Amino acid sequence: MSRTSKIYACFISVIGITLGSYCVYQYFHTVFSYSDPKAELRQFGVLLLLYLICRCLPIYIRKDYAIDMSFICNLASILCKGPFASAAMVIIATPFVIVPTNSKDRAYDHFFNKPPIKTAFNAGNFTIAVFLAAVAYQKCGGDIKNISQPQNFIPAIVSIVTFFLLNCAILMFLFHLDKQVPFFSALFKNLYQFFPNILASAPIAYFLAKSMEIKNGEFLVILITLPLLLARYSFVLYLDVKQNFYNMLKTLTAALEAKDKYTEGHSHRVEDYAEMISRKLHCSLSEQDNIKVAALLHDVGKIGIDDEILNKPGPLTPEERKVIMTHPLISEAILENVKLNKKVRSAIRHHHERYDGGGYPDGTKRDEIGMEAYIIGVADAFDAMTSDRAYCASMPIERVARILQEESGKQFHPKAVSAFLEVLRERGYLQTGGQE
């Protein structure tokens, strides 16, 4: 982390943890003034336990990205418990969160093996967002004593927006300071991508909060959450099947490329480069998945091309070049009976199209095809130029970067080139501020 981002992270951590500690004191200081403090503490304990379970059972959408259902518990506490209890729940749970990881280095992330600044920042971020969302709910007229009143609907929406906006904004500003991620574009991308899911889960939080109004309703809450855990398990199974399909594709392409030392690993490298570009362009997770699948399969049609042409050490004749130019169509034909997204099929067919319309097989240009094909085109060209081939030796990365820059707006989409060059600079392959 940069010095500025560390200062910002420390600031958020101190504010959030101080606020959370105050809320813990206030909640337990006032809870015994309730008409039935034991019932109140039971309800708080159930919500705290559910929140902790949700935090400990994330769903990994990809290796480095996970989501959980803890927002449901946050919103339920906001609706029926108020600011102090809601923020106290976050702070109390933080030291006990144990999260399984996809890392080979360690099986779990927990309070004692994560960088303290990361744990403190996350706790501070959630505490600030939850507390201010609960305050917004009450300031807009929300009633925690009778949440079923129609006038609570607008305050609840305001609370949801406040929580999600603050939580995303605090995190995106850290990324902006540390990695120069464009703040507003990243913020709106997250809002667009995840806010509908947040709204869709809000009714579940309402039913949890409503159950707390019933005598011994905390036990009903436990029953309500059992189907949610089953739904989570089903979704994890779906993701496992999806990952197995993806692994099968990687194995297939590795087997196809193993016979040729010049192209061995090509599709996997193109996949990696394409993923870097798509992330830099802030593509959605589904778009990134489509691009990765298309990158793995983009050259599968070369299995139908004669090896003598593929591995010819000298220049191709016009007739041989025409044969090579059929491989995107062969790829499309081979994959005809495989259930793939339309954008994946389009990217496979069009990854050799040029931005100016001079490519193949259809001679499309500019926005006539999706960005997926252009991203794979840049990644494919970069790997071809930086790898040894039968007909030419590899080029230095600096020279390849200059070629990409020169062909930006001609062969390649300018946005894809710009994003990839930025990635190369960030990773130290190109000098920052120097000529590509």
PDB file of N, CA and C in Angstrom, residues 378 381-382 385 396-412 417 435-436:
ATOM      1  N   VAL A 378      -5.969  -8.427 -28.877  1.00  0.00           N
ATOM      2  CA  VAL A 378      -4.761  -7.803 -28.321  1.00  0.00           C
ATOM      3  C   VAL A 378      -3.936  -8.830 -27.549  1.00  0.00           C
ATOM      4  N   ALA A 381      -2.289 -11.327 -30.011  1.00  0.00           N
ATOM      5  CA  ALA A 381      -1.172 -10.726 -30.750  1.00  0.00           C
ATOM      6  C   ALA A 381       0.041 -10.535 -29.845  1.00  0.00           C
ATOM      7  N   PHE A 382      -0.193 -10.103 -28.612  1.00  0.00           N
ATOM      8  CA  PHE A 382       0.918  -9.896 -27.679  1.00  0.00           C
ATOM      9  C   PHE A 382       1.654 -11.207 -27.416  1.00  0.00           C
ATOM     10  N   MET A 385       3.704 -12.338 -30.470  1.00  0.00           N
ATOM     11  CA  MET A 385       4.925 -11.568 -30.716  1.00  0.00           C
ATOM     12  C   MET A 385       5.984 -11.765 -29.644  1.00  0.00           C
ATOM     13  N   PRO A 396      11.247  -8.335 -27.910  1.00  0.00           N
ATOM     14  CA  PRO A 396      11.235  -7.722 -26.578  1.00  0.00           C
ATOM     15  C   PRO A 396       9.879  -7.065 -26.309  1.00  0.00           C
ATOM     16  N   ILE A 397       9.485  -7.055 -25.053  1.00  0.00           N
ATOM     17  CA  ILE A 397       8.181  -6.495 -24.687  1.00  0.00           C
ATOM     18  C   ILE A 397       8.086  -5.024 -25.080  1.00  0.00           C
ATOM     19  N   GLU A 398       9.191  -4.265 -24.937  1.00  0.00           N
ATOM     20  CA  GLU A 398       9.158  -2.841 -25.282  1.00  0.00           C
ATOM     21  C   GLU A 398       8.816  -2.640 -26.759  1.00  0.00           C
ATOM     22  N   ARG A 399       9.387  -3.482 -27.617  1.00  0.00           N
ATOM     23  CA  ARG A 399       9.098  -3.365 -29.048  1.00  0.00           C
ATOM     24  C   ARG A 399       7.651  -3.755 -29.345  1.00  0.00           C
ATOM     25  N   VAL A 400       7.178  -4.816 -28.700  1.00  0.00           N
ATOM     26  CA  VAL A 400       5.790  -5.247 -28.899  1.00  0.00           C
ATOM     27  C   VAL A 400       4.831  -4.152 -28.451  1.00  0.00           C
ATOM     28  N   ALA A 401       5.159  -3.498 -27.334  1.00  0.00           N
ATOM     29  CA  ALA A 401       4.308  -2.414 -26.837  1.00  0.00           C
ATOM     30  C   ALA A 401       4.231  -1.274 -27.844  1.00  0.00           C
ATOM     31  N   ARG A 402       5.357  -0.964 -28.492  1.00  0.00           N
ATOM     32  CA  ARG A 402       5.345   0.089 -29.514  1.00  0.00           C
ATOM     33  C   ARG A 402       4.459  -0.307 -30.697  1.00  0.00           C
ATOM     34  N   ILE A 403       4.529  -1.577 -31.087  1.00  0.00           N
ATOM     35  CA  ILE A 403       3.697  -2.049 -32.203  1.00  0.00           C
ATOM     36  C   ILE A 403       2.215  -1.952 -31.838  1.00  0.00           C
ATOM     37  N   LEU A 404       1.877  -2.363 -30.626  1.00  0.00           N
ATOM     38  CA  LEU A 404       0.481  -2.261 -30.185  1.00  0.00           C
ATOM     39  C   LEU A 404       0.014  -0.814 -30.220  1.00  0.00           C
ATOM     40  N   GLN A 405       0.871   0.093 -29.747  1.00  0.00           N
ATOM     41  CA  GLN A 405       0.523   1.514 -29.741  1.00  0.00           C
ATOM     42  C   GLN A 405       0.346   2.036 -31.159  1.00  0.00           C
ATOM     43  N   GLU A 406       1.245   1.633 -32.063  1.00  0.00           N
ATOM     44  CA  GLU A 406       1.158   2.089 -33.459  1.00  0.00           C
ATOM     45  C   GLU A 406      -0.096   1.561 -34.149  1.00  0.00           C
ATOM     46  N   GLU A 407      -0.522   0.354 -33.771  1.00  0.00           N
ATOM     47  CA  GLU A 407      -1.687  -0.265 -34.412  1.00  0.00           C
ATOM     48  C   GLU A 407      -2.991   0.042 -33.677  1.00  0.00           C
ATOM     49  N   SER A 408      -2.908   0.814 -32.614  1.00  0.00           N
ATOM     50  CA  SER A 408      -4.117   1.219 -31.893  1.00  0.00           C
ATOM     51  C   SER A 408      -5.001   2.064 -32.800  1.00  0.00           C
ATOM     52  N   GLY A 409      -6.249   1.666 -32.938  1.00  0.00           N
ATOM     53  CA  GLY A 409      -7.158   2.356 -33.846  1.00  0.00           C
ATOM     54  C   GLY A 409      -7.097   1.832 -35.263  1.00  0.00           C
ATOM     55  N   LYS A 410      -6.136   0.963 -35.543  1.00  0.00           N
ATOM     56  CA  LYS A 410      -6.021   0.331 -36.867  1.00  0.00           C
ATOM     57  C   LYS A 410      -6.376  -1.151 -36.725  1.00  0.00           C
ATOM     58  N   GLN A 411      -5.392  -1.931 -36.271  1.00  0.00           N
ATOM     59  CA  GLN A 411      -5.675  -3.349 -36.063  1.00  0.00           C
ATOM     60  C   GLN A 411      -6.415  -3.577 -34.746  1.00  0.00           C
ATOM     61  N   PHE A 412      -6.060  -2.802 -33.722  1.00  0.00           N
ATOM     62  CA  PHE A 412      -6.571  -3.068 -32.381  1.00  0.00           C
ATOM     63  C   PHE A 412      -7.497  -1.958 -31.889  1.00  0.00           C
ATOM     64  N   VAL A 417      -5.943  -1.676 -26.141  1.00  0.00           N
ATOM     65  CA  VAL A 417      -4.497  -1.417 -26.146  1.00  0.00           C
ATOM     66  C   VAL A 417      -4.104  -0.568 -24.942  1.00  0.00           C
ATOM     67  N   GLN A 435       8.118   5.935 -23.247  1.00  0.00           N
ATOM     68  CA  GLN A 435       7.482   5.588 -24.502  1.00  0.00           C
ATOM     69  C   GLN A 435       7.261   4.096 -24.543  1.00  0.00           C
ATOM     70  N   GLU A 436       6.041   3.698 -24.941  1.00  0.00           N
ATOM     71  CA  GLU A 436       5.751   2.278 -25.016  1.00  0.00           C
ATOM     72  C   GLU A 436       6.453   1.676 -26.217  1.00  0.00           C
TER      73      GLU A 436
END
